[in-house]
Tab-separated table of C-alpha atoms (C1' of nucleotides) in Angstrom:
chain	number	residue	atom	x	y	z
K	222	UNK	CA	-25.496	16.673	4.389
K	223	UNK	CA	-24.372	18.118	7.621
K	224	UNK	CA	-21.186	19.625	8.497
K	225	UNK	CA	-21.311	17.728	11.608
K	226	UNK	CA	-22.010	14.401	9.668
K	227	UNK	CA	-19.722	14.670	6.590
K	228	UNK	CA	-16.885	15.349	9.681
K	229	UNK	CA	-17.875	11.427	10.905
K	230	UNK	CA	-18.119	10.597	7.880
K	231	UNK	CA	-14.136	11.770	6.885
K	232	UNK	CA	-13.100	10.614	10.461
K	233	UNK	CA	-15.102	6.773	9.843
K	234	UNK	CA	-13.612	6.583	6.478
K	235	UNK	CA	-10.192	7.813	7.907
K	236	UNK	CA	-10.593	4.249	10.571
K	237	UNK	CA	-11.019	1.922	7.163
K	238	UNK	CA	-8.721	3.179	5.069
K	239	UNK	CA	-6.348	3.084	7.914
K	240	UNK	CA	-6.430	-0.698	9.009
K	241	UNK	CA	-7.265	-2.107	6.443
K	242	UNK	CA	-5.247	0.307	3.733
K	243	UNK	CA	-6.946	2.573	0.662
K	244	UNK	CA	-7.328	0.445	-2.568
K	245	UNK	CA	-8.186	-2.709	-0.148
K	246	UNK	CA	-10.687	-0.595	1.095
K	247	UNK	CA	-13.886	-0.522	-1.416
K	248	UNK	CA	-16.843	2.132	-1.120
K	249	UNK	CA	-19.235	-0.238	-0.905
K	250	UNK	CA	-17.917	-1.085	2.819
K	251	UNK	CA	-16.707	2.608	3.420
K	252	UNK	CA	-20.781	3.301	2.760
K	253	UNK	CA	-21.300	0.789	5.339
K	254	UNK	CA	-19.278	1.722	8.422
K	255	UNK	CA	-20.330	4.749	7.997
K	256	UNK	CA	-24.079	4.310	7.409
K	257	UNK	CA	-23.897	6.983	4.948
K	258	UNK	CA	-25.345	5.999	1.444
K	259	UNK	CA	-22.935	5.237	-1.657
K	260	UNK	CA	-25.201	8.836	-3.342
K	261	UNK	CA	-24.627	10.851	-0.756
K	262	UNK	CA	-21.211	10.173	-0.024
K	263	UNK	CA	-20.466	10.835	-4.199
K	264	UNK	CA	-22.973	13.935	-3.856
K	265	UNK	CA	-19.475	15.487	-1.617
K	266	UNK	CA	-17.402	13.417	-2.936
K	267	UNK	CA	-16.417	13.408	-6.667
K	268	UNK	CA	-14.140	10.614	-6.411
K	269	UNK	CA	-12.548	8.172	-3.888
K	270	UNK	CA	-9.672	9.956	-4.050
K	271	UNK	CA	-11.330	13.281	-3.279
K	272	UNK	CA	-12.532	11.498	0.254
K	273	UNK	CA	-8.844	10.346	0.682
K	274	UNK	CA	-7.807	13.507	0.169
K	275	UNK	CA	-10.483	14.554	2.913
K	276	UNK	CA	-8.502	11.866	4.959
K	277	UNK	CA	-5.867	12.936	4.879
K	278	UNK	CA	-6.419	16.351	5.549
K	279	UNK	CA	-8.010	15.203	8.924
K	280	UNK	CA	-5.109	13.231	9.383
K	281	UNK	CA	-2.341	15.990	9.037
K	282	UNK	CA	-4.385	18.563	11.105
K	283	UNK	CA	-5.604	15.523	14.518
K	284	UNK	CA	-1.924	14.099	14.186
K	285	UNK	CA	0.059	17.831	13.787
K	286	UNK	CA	-1.789	18.740	16.774
K	287	UNK	CA	-2.038	15.815	19.083
K	288	UNK	CA	2.448	16.361	18.118
K	289	UNK	CA	2.639	18.962	18.898
K	290	UNK	CA	0.609	19.838	22.070
K	291	UNK	CA	2.128	17.047	23.862
K	292	UNK	CA	5.411	17.416	22.449
K	293	UNK	CA	4.912	21.074	24.902
K	294	UNK	CA	3.903	19.221	27.264
K	295	UNK	CA	6.092	17.285	27.769
K	296	UNK	CA	9.441	19.893	27.162
K	297	UNK	CA	8.882	23.989	27.924
K	298	UNK	CA	12.393	24.060	26.294
K	299	UNK	CA	12.872	24.316	22.435
K	300	UNK	CA	15.495	21.438	23.333
K	301	UNK	CA	14.042	19.179	25.703
K	302	UNK	CA	10.199	19.238	23.306
K	303	UNK	CA	12.673	18.034	20.224
K	304	UNK	CA	13.451	15.660	22.346
K	305	UNK	CA	10.139	14.521	24.064
K	306	UNK	CA	8.641	13.816	20.106
K	307	UNK	CA	9.717	10.087	20.461
K	308	UNK	CA	7.914	10.152	23.888
K	309	UNK	CA	5.383	10.821	22.316
K	310	UNK	CA	5.860	8.940	19.800
K	311	UNK	CA	6.229	5.652	21.996
K	312	UNK	CA	3.572	6.354	23.118
K	313	UNK	CA	1.432	6.365	20.022
K	314	UNK	CA	3.781	3.061	19.122
K	315	UNK	CA	1.758	1.933	22.169
K	316	UNK	CA	-1.981	2.317	21.188
K	317	UNK	CA	-3.553	-0.954	20.550
K	318	UNK	CA	-5.091	0.762	16.885
K	319	UNK	CA	-1.778	2.211	16.497
K	320	UNK	CA	-0.640	0.594	12.063
K	321	UNK	CA	2.371	2.743	11.521
K	322	UNK	CA	2.302	6.519	9.651
K	323	UNK	CA	-0.430	6.796	7.246
K	324	UNK	CA	1.086	9.038	4.828
K	325	UNK	CA	3.668	7.192	4.439
K	326	UNK	CA	1.392	4.475	3.765
K	327	UNK	CA	-0.932	6.599	1.372
K	328	UNK	CA	2.945	7.536	-0.304
K	329	UNK	CA	3.114	3.747	-0.713
K	330	UNK	CA	0.330	3.471	-2.273
K	331	UNK	CA	0.276	6.562	-5.207
K	332	UNK	CA	3.619	6.288	-5.556
K	333	UNK	CA	2.773	8.615	-8.776
K	334	UNK	CA	4.822	12.022	-7.708
K	335	UNK	CA	2.286	13.558	-9.987
K	336	UNK	CA	-0.396	12.069	-8.107
K	337	UNK	CA	-2.307	14.373	-5.953
K	338	UNK	CA	-2.316	11.608	-2.762
K	339	UNK	CA	1.348	10.709	-3.196
K	340	UNK	CA	2.178	15.020	-2.818
K	341	UNK	CA	0.016	15.825	0.317
K	342	UNK	CA	1.867	12.752	2.027
K	343	UNK	CA	4.599	14.567	1.508
K	344	UNK	CA	3.429	18.280	1.854
K	345	UNK	CA	2.368	16.189	5.470
K	346	UNK	CA	6.131	15.849	5.903
K	347	UNK	CA	6.978	18.750	5.173
K	348	UNK	CA	5.377	20.925	8.043
K	349	UNK	CA	6.878	18.795	10.280
K	350	UNK	CA	10.531	19.170	8.755
K	351	UNK	CA	9.560	22.881	9.169
K	352	UNK	CA	7.843	22.653	12.850
K	353	UNK	CA	11.666	20.433	13.955
K	354	UNK	CA	13.565	24.005	11.838
K	355	UNK	CA	11.691	26.232	13.715
K	356	UNK	CA	12.473	24.515	17.185
K	357	UNK	CA	15.753	23.987	16.227
K	358	UNK	CA	16.318	27.824	15.578
K	359	UNK	CA	14.622	27.999	18.875
K	360	UNK	CA	17.082	26.294	20.184
K	361	UNK	CA	19.932	28.502	18.854
K	362	UNK	CA	21.317	25.241	17.520
K	363	UNK	CA	23.596	25.059	14.766
K	364	UNK	CA	22.590	23.717	10.688
K	365	UNK	CA	19.108	24.156	11.212
K	366	UNK	CA	17.880	22.853	8.229
K	367	UNK	CA	20.170	19.660	8.563
K	368	UNK	CA	19.894	19.490	11.482
K	369	UNK	CA	15.851	19.309	11.088
K	370	UNK	CA	16.539	16.675	8.307
K	371	UNK	CA	18.214	14.440	10.243
K	372	UNK	CA	15.754	14.575	13.451
K	373	UNK	CA	12.747	14.202	10.558
K	374	UNK	CA	15.005	10.929	9.532
K	375	UNK	CA	14.912	9.296	12.803
K	376	UNK	CA	11.528	9.846	13.884
K	377	UNK	CA	10.607	7.690	10.610
K	378	UNK	CA	12.966	5.200	10.763
K	379	UNK	CA	11.629	5.001	14.913
K	380	UNK	CA	7.728	5.406	13.226
K	381	UNK	CA	8.497	2.871	10.488
K	382	UNK	CA	10.382	0.181	12.359
K	383	UNK	CA	7.195	0.110	15.405
K	384	UNK	CA	4.949	-0.604	12.817
K	385	UNK	CA	6.871	-3.831	11.314
K	386	UNK	CA	7.649	-5.221	14.644
K	387	UNK	CA	4.790	-4.636	16.562
K	388	UNK	CA	6.901	-2.937	19.047
K	389	UNK	CA	7.279	0.450	20.889
K	390	UNK	CA	11.386	-0.296	21.874
K	391	UNK	CA	12.106	1.811	18.417
K	392	UNK	CA	11.197	5.393	20.181
K	393	UNK	CA	13.669	4.994	23.252
K	394	UNK	CA	16.861	3.649	20.446
K	395	UNK	CA	15.626	7.180	18.529
K	396	UNK	CA	15.575	8.973	20.968
K	397	UNK	CA	19.162	8.580	22.596
K	398	UNK	CA	20.564	9.316	18.873
K	399	UNK	CA	18.700	12.792	18.974
K	400	UNK	CA	20.298	13.350	22.540
K	401	UNK	CA	23.280	12.898	20.906
K	402	UNK	CA	22.670	15.096	18.225
K	403	UNK	CA	21.366	18.021	19.715
K	404	UNK	CA	23.911	17.848	22.415
K	405	UNK	CA	26.907	18.210	20.361
C	47	UNK	CA	7.444	-24.037	-17.003
C	48	UNK	CA	11.282	-24.378	-17.311
C	49	UNK	CA	13.421	-22.870	-13.999
C	50	UNK	CA	14.457	-20.037	-15.804
C	51	UNK	CA	10.996	-19.014	-17.347
C	52	UNK	CA	9.571	-19.352	-14.453
C	53	UNK	CA	12.425	-17.017	-12.838
C	54	UNK	CA	12.093	-14.830	-15.127
C	55	UNK	CA	8.026	-13.828	-14.401
C	56	UNK	CA	9.043	-14.519	-11.111
C	57	UNK	CA	11.125	-11.033	-11.671
C	58	UNK	CA	8.862	-9.484	-13.856
C	59	UNK	CA	6.147	-9.439	-11.381
C	60	UNK	CA	8.717	-7.979	-9.551
C	61	UNK	CA	9.054	-4.808	-11.237
C	62	UNK	CA	5.689	-5.536	-11.715
C	63	UNK	CA	4.336	-5.241	-7.877
C	64	UNK	CA	7.160	-2.475	-6.826
C	65	UNK	CA	5.761	-0.020	-9.715
C	66	UNK	CA	2.563	0.349	-8.873
C	67	UNK	CA	2.491	-1.769	-5.849
C	68	UNK	CA	0.099	-5.060	-4.535
C	69	UNK	CA	-3.059	-4.244	-5.016
C	70	UNK	CA	-3.462	-1.749	-7.507
C	71	UNK	CA	-1.731	-4.778	-10.152
C	72	UNK	CA	-3.651	-7.475	-10.688
C	73	UNK	CA	-2.966	-10.933	-12.278
C	74	UNK	CA	-4.273	-10.231	-16.042
C	75	UNK	CA	-1.398	-7.622	-15.947
C	76	UNK	CA	1.254	-9.486	-14.567
C	77	UNK	CA	0.309	-12.366	-17.427
C	78	UNK	CA	-0.136	-9.688	-19.853
C	79	UNK	CA	3.821	-7.580	-19.406
C	80	UNK	CA	4.701	-11.424	-18.703
C	81	UNK	CA	4.097	-13.024	-21.439
C	82	UNK	CA	2.892	-16.248	-19.094
C	83	UNK	CA	-0.535	-16.881	-19.157
C	84	UNK	CA	-2.789	-17.168	-16.734
C	85	UNK	CA	-3.241	-20.403	-16.455
C	86	UNK	CA	0.062	-20.922	-16.276
C	87	UNK	CA	1.088	-18.609	-13.582
C	88	UNK	CA	-1.392	-20.301	-11.635
C	89	UNK	CA	-0.544	-24.344	-12.672
C	90	UNK	CA	2.102	-22.908	-10.393
C	91	UNK	CA	1.910	-20.732	-7.495
C	92	UNK	CA	-2.216	-21.265	-5.807
C	93	UNK	CA	-2.769	-17.705	-5.427
C	94	UNK	CA	-1.374	-14.273	-5.811
C	95	UNK	CA	-0.387	-14.071	-1.589
C	96	UNK	CA	2.071	-16.781	-3.127
C	97	UNK	CA	3.163	-15.387	-6.542
C	98	UNK	CA	4.196	-11.917	-3.993
C	99	UNK	CA	6.084	-14.170	-1.176
C	100	UNK	CA	7.972	-15.480	-3.914
C	101	UNK	CA	9.233	-12.185	-5.674
C	102	UNK	CA	9.449	-10.944	-2.025
C	103	UNK	CA	11.699	-14.274	-1.395
C	104	UNK	CA	13.649	-12.873	-4.749
C	105	UNK	CA	13.590	-9.598	-3.665
C	106	UNK	CA	15.458	-10.298	-0.367
C	107	UNK	CA	18.047	-12.561	-1.602
C	108	UNK	CA	18.854	-9.382	-4.740
C	109	UNK	CA	19.241	-6.129	-2.051
C	110	UNK	CA	20.477	-8.368	0.542
C	111	UNK	CA	23.321	-9.579	-1.660
C	112	UNK	CA	23.679	-6.123	-3.423
C	113	UNK	CA	23.503	-4.319	-0.142
C	114	UNK	CA	26.101	-6.687	1.871
C	115	UNK	CA	28.864	-7.386	-1.825
C	116	UNK	CA	28.553	-3.297	-1.795
C	117	UNK	CA	29.172	-2.423	1.799
C	118	UNK	CA	32.629	-4.830	1.106
C	119	UNK	CA	33.556	-3.185	-1.219
C	120	UNK	CA	33.598	0.698	-0.203
C	121	UNK	CA	34.988	-0.287	2.554
C	122	UNK	CA	36.770	-3.043	4.242
C	123	UNK	CA	36.374	-2.188	7.952
C	124	UNK	CA	33.518	-3.071	9.431
C	125	UNK	CA	33.078	-0.234	10.909
C	126	UNK	CA	34.060	1.371	7.732
C	127	UNK	CA	31.423	-0.831	5.770
C	128	UNK	CA	28.513	0.153	8.008
C	129	UNK	CA	29.330	3.570	6.963
C	130	UNK	CA	28.984	2.525	3.897
C	131	UNK	CA	25.836	1.491	4.145
C	132	UNK	CA	24.625	4.643	3.549
C	133	UNK	CA	26.706	5.304	0.349
C	134	UNK	CA	25.533	1.807	-1.499
C	135	UNK	CA	22.097	4.118	-0.443
C	136	UNK	CA	22.382	6.497	-1.931
C	137	UNK	CA	23.720	4.937	-5.118
C	138	UNK	CA	19.906	3.188	-4.992
C	139	UNK	CA	18.138	6.651	-4.294
C	140	UNK	CA	19.373	7.467	-7.660
C	141	UNK	CA	18.773	4.930	-9.764
C	142	UNK	CA	15.675	6.386	-12.228
C	143	UNK	CA	13.573	3.248	-10.873
C	144	UNK	CA	14.233	3.962	-7.196
C	145	UNK	CA	10.795	3.724	-5.596
C	146	UNK	CA	11.410	2.773	-2.152
C	147	UNK	CA	11.469	-0.488	0.334
C	148	UNK	CA	9.468	-2.621	-0.483
C	149	UNK	CA	9.363	-4.366	2.149
C	150	UNK	CA	7.899	-1.601	3.496
C	151	UNK	CA	4.957	-1.387	1.199
C	152	UNK	CA	4.514	-5.164	0.831
C	153	UNK	CA	4.104	-4.308	4.981
C	154	UNK	CA	1.783	-1.128	4.616
C	155	UNK	CA	-0.189	-3.168	2.097
C	156	UNK	CA	-1.078	-6.182	4.459
C	157	UNK	CA	-0.870	-4.928	7.742
C	158	UNK	CA	-2.063	-7.593	9.766
C	159	UNK	CA	0.998	-9.808	11.208
C	160	UNK	CA	-0.679	-13.015	10.640
C	161	UNK	CA	-0.582	-12.675	6.979
C	162	UNK	CA	2.029	-14.436	6.117
C	163	UNK	CA	3.273	-11.331	3.723
C	164	UNK	CA	3.723	-9.181	6.498
C	165	UNK	CA	5.842	-12.217	7.868
C	166	UNK	CA	7.841	-12.039	5.416
C	167	UNK	CA	8.988	-8.839	5.341
C	168	UNK	CA	9.227	-8.851	8.498
C	169	UNK	CA	11.915	-11.131	8.261
C	170	UNK	CA	13.677	-9.203	5.745
C	171	UNK	CA	13.944	-6.173	8.264
C	172	UNK	CA	15.331	-9.187	11.405
C	173	UNK	CA	18.046	-10.449	8.873
C	174	UNK	CA	19.817	-6.997	8.416
C	175	UNK	CA	19.750	-5.936	11.868
C	176	UNK	CA	21.696	-9.431	12.075
C	177	UNK	CA	24.255	-8.723	9.891
C	178	UNK	CA	24.172	-4.998	11.202
C	179	UNK	CA	25.148	-7.311	14.378
C	180	UNK	CA	27.818	-9.170	13.077
C	181	UNK	CA	29.379	-6.177	11.932
C	182	UNK	CA	29.002	-3.967	15.246
C	183	UNK	CA	30.459	-6.637	17.162
C	184	UNK	CA	33.550	-7.131	14.536
C	185	UNK	CA	34.068	-3.847	15.196
C	186	UNK	CA	34.018	-4.304	19.121
C	187	UNK	CA	32.148	-1.213	19.885
C	188	UNK	CA	29.872	-1.927	23.023
C	189	UNK	CA	26.295	-2.626	22.859
C	190	UNK	CA	26.124	-4.176	19.933
C	191	UNK	CA	22.217	-5.002	19.696
C	192	UNK	CA	21.509	-1.260	20.394
C	193	UNK	CA	23.202	-0.521	18.364
C	194	UNK	CA	22.766	-2.322	14.596
C	195	UNK	CA	19.644	-1.347	15.900
C	196	UNK	CA	19.794	1.936	15.655
C	197	UNK	CA	21.662	2.018	12.980
C	198	UNK	CA	18.527	0.488	11.311
C	199	UNK	CA	16.106	3.604	12.469
C	200	UNK	CA	18.127	5.346	10.879
C	201	UNK	CA	18.218	3.094	7.472
C	202	UNK	CA	14.702	2.859	7.483
C	203	UNK	CA	14.291	6.559	8.041
C	204	UNK	CA	16.586	7.731	4.973
C	205	UNK	CA	15.188	5.426	2.298
C	206	UNK	CA	11.310	7.077	3.491
C	207	UNK	CA	12.193	10.110	3.935
C	208	UNK	CA	13.954	9.626	-0.109
C	209	UNK	CA	11.300	7.920	-1.247
C	210	UNK	CA	8.573	10.958	0.195
C	211	UNK	CA	11.142	13.507	-0.936
C	212	UNK	CA	12.135	12.567	-4.295
C	213	UNK	CA	15.768	13.125	-3.545
C	214	UNK	CA	18.758	11.244	-2.324
C	215	UNK	CA	20.070	14.169	0.162
C	216	UNK	CA	18.812	11.275	3.701
C	217	UNK	CA	21.553	9.132	2.938
C	218	UNK	CA	24.094	11.418	2.989
C	219	UNK	CA	22.170	12.666	6.085
C	220	UNK	CA	21.815	9.469	7.780
C	221	UNK	CA	24.909	8.323	7.685
C	222	UNK	CA	26.601	11.920	9.161
C	223	UNK	CA	24.308	10.124	12.165
C	224	UNK	CA	25.538	6.677	11.931
C	225	UNK	CA	28.930	8.292	11.787
C	226	UNK	CA	28.664	10.185	15.099
C	227	UNK	CA	27.233	6.668	16.276
C	228	UNK	CA	30.262	4.360	15.743
C	229	UNK	CA	32.617	7.232	16.786
C	230	UNK	CA	31.966	7.106	20.794
F	136	DC	C1'	5.126	-42.045	-35.611
F	137	DT	C1'	2.542	-42.196	-31.686
F	138	DC	C1'	1.333	-41.469	-26.702
F	139	DT	C1'	2.292	-38.478	-22.786
F	140	DA	C1'	2.856	-34.625	-21.001
F	141	DC	C1'	3.142	-30.677	-20.250
F	142	DA	C1'	1.780	-24.692	-21.937
F	143	DT	C1'	-1.985	-23.097	-23.713
F	144	DT	C1'	-6.090	-19.781	-25.479
F	145	DA	C1'	-9.506	-17.850	-24.369
F	146	DA	C1'	-14.239	-18.376	-22.878
F	147	DC	C1'	-15.865	-17.888	-18.241
F	148	DT	C1'	-17.991	-17.728	-13.026
F	149	DG	C1'	-18.725	-15.191	-9.268
F	150	DA	C1'	-17.224	-11.677	-6.720
F	151	DT	C1'	-16.330	-7.092	-6.273
F	152	DC	C1'	-14.727	-2.293	-8.046
F	153	DT	C1'	-15.747	2.839	-8.250
F	154	DG	C1'	-19.746	5.352	-10.070
F	155	DT	C1'	-24.222	6.173	-11.929
F	156	DT	C1'	-29.475	6.408	-12.405
F	157	DA	C1'	-33.958	6.926	-10.824
F	158	DA	C1'	-37.697	6.718	-7.412
F	159	DT	C1'	-38.603	7.279	-2.671
F	160	DA	C1'	-38.370	9.226	1.592
F	161	DT	C1'	-37.425	12.592	4.877
F	162	DT	C1'	-35.524	17.347	6.347
F	163	DT	C1'	-36.294	22.580	5.003
F	164	DT	C1'	-37.294	26.521	4.010
F	165	DA	C1'	-40.978	29.670	2.480
W	173	DT	C1'	-48.572	23.864	5.140
W	174	DA	C1'	-46.582	23.228	0.845
W	175	DA	C1'	-43.068	23.422	-2.123
W	176	DA	C1'	-38.151	23.481	-2.373
W	177	DA	C1'	-34.233	20.956	-1.136
W	178	DT	C1'	-31.645	17.297	-0.053
W	179	DA	C1'	-30.712	12.209	1.576
W	180	DT	C1'	-31.671	7.806	0.764
W	181	DT	C1'	-32.453	3.317	-0.981
W	182	DA	C1'	-31.758	-0.743	-4.420
W	183	DA	C1'	-30.593	-2.037	-8.330
W	184	DC	C1'	-27.627	-1.064	-12.261
W	185	DA	C1'	-23.919	-0.043	-15.477
W	186	DG	C1'	-18.877	-1.577	-17.181
W	187	DA	C1'	-14.498	-2.631	-15.223
W	188	DT	C1'	-11.492	-5.622	-13.294
W	189	DC	C1'	-10.641	-8.542	-9.139
W	190	DA	C1'	-8.960	-13.514	-7.899
W	191	DG	C1'	-8.997	-17.867	-9.759
W	192	DT	C1'	-11.294	-21.993	-13.425
W	193	DT	C1'	-12.090	-25.004	-17.008
W	194	DA	C1'	-12.453	-27.247	-21.435
W	195	DA	C1'	-10.478	-27.491	-25.319
W	196	DT	C1'	-6.035	-27.240	-28.326
W	197	DG	C1'	-1.347	-26.883	-28.692
W	198	DT	C1'	3.186	-28.736	-28.560
W	199	DA	C1'	7.142	-30.604	-27.091
W	200	DG	C1'	9.896	-35.048	-25.700
W	201	DA	C1'	10.560	-39.914	-24.926
W	202	DG	C1'	9.687	-44.761	-25.796
DNA sequence: CTCTACATTAACTGATCTGTTAATATTTTA
DNA sequence: TAAAATATTAACAGATCAGTTAATGTAGAG
C-alpha cells in the first residue's frame, strides 16, 4: 500500500470513528467506506485498536496544528493567543461536522487507564496543557502551571457543553472567564 | 417482577454500563451479572435502549439528589453552596469507582441529536443548569443565566479533566475560578 | 387442590463483530 | 518480458450482538 493510500485510509477512518463512535463502527464498514479491502487493512494494522491509535495520532497532529496556528493568526501576544483559543474553539463548534472532542470520546469508550487508547487520549491533553503553560510563561503571568490547567478546564468544559447543547455559546462564555483569569 | 427486583436490575445495569460503556456491554452480560434472565429483562424493557434510558433516569435522580444535598450540607448561603459544588465534585472524583460523567459518556456514544439517549443526557445538564441559575438568583448576583452557564462549563471541564487525568486536582482548580466569578 | 398468571431456562434466530485463509489480480522490479 | 512482491475478492471462521420462542417451573388466588 502506498504511503498516500495509507494516509487516506487513516483519514477516512477518522471521519467514521468521529461520526459513529469507536465500538459502533465495524471494520466491514471501514473497508467499505475507505475502499480498502479488509485484508489490506489488516496487513497494515494488526488490530482495530492499532488503526484507532493511528487515527488518534493523526487527529492529535491535525487538531493541535490547527489550533496553535489559529491562535497565532488571531493574536500576536502570548496573552492574546491564550484568549483567542476560545475564538478558535468557537469556529470549530460552528463547523457542520463538529461532534465534540475525539479524545474525550476515546477516553470515554476505552476507560481502562492501562489501555493504550486511553493513554494516548490523555497524552493529547497533556501536550495541550504544556503548550498553554508555555504561553502563560511567555506572558509572564504568575502560577503558570496552575493557570494553564485552569485554562484547560475551561477549554474542555466549553467543548463538552458545546457538543451536548449543539450550540457554540460556551466558547464566548468560557472566553470571558479566561479574560478574568488572565487579567488578575 | 417485583418493584424491588426491577430497581435492583436497573441499579446493577447502571454499574455495568458506567464501568464498561454502553456499546461494550452486551445484554447477555447484563443478564448474567444482574441474575435476571434475558427473557425477563425483555419482558420489562422492549429494547436495550429502553433499559439504558431507565438507567439514565436513575442516574439523574441519584446524582442530582446527591449533589444538591451535599451542596446544602457544605454551606448555608446560596453563594457558598455554589462554591461547595466543587468540594462535592472533589469527593466524587476521589471515589474508587469514579469513571467520569455518565451523561457525557452517553452523549459521546449516542451522538445523534435525535436519539432519545442523547436527548436525555442533555436534559440532565439542563436540569443542573437550572438549579445553578436558581442559586445564582438567590445569591442576588447579576447576569444569572450567563453566570450559571459559566459555572456549568467549569463543572463539566473539571469532570472531564479529572476523569482523563485520574486525579481530583481539577476540582480545586475549578473552584478557585468559581470564587473569582462569584466575587465579581 | 387447581387454575391462572407470571418467571425462568435454554436453545435459537439472523445479523454483526474482529480477524483469517486461499485463490486471484495487479503492480513493481529485475 | 519474467519473476517477485503486494493488493484484491470473497468466503469463512468463531464469537458475540440484540432480541425471540417454546417449554418448564413456581407462585398466589379462588
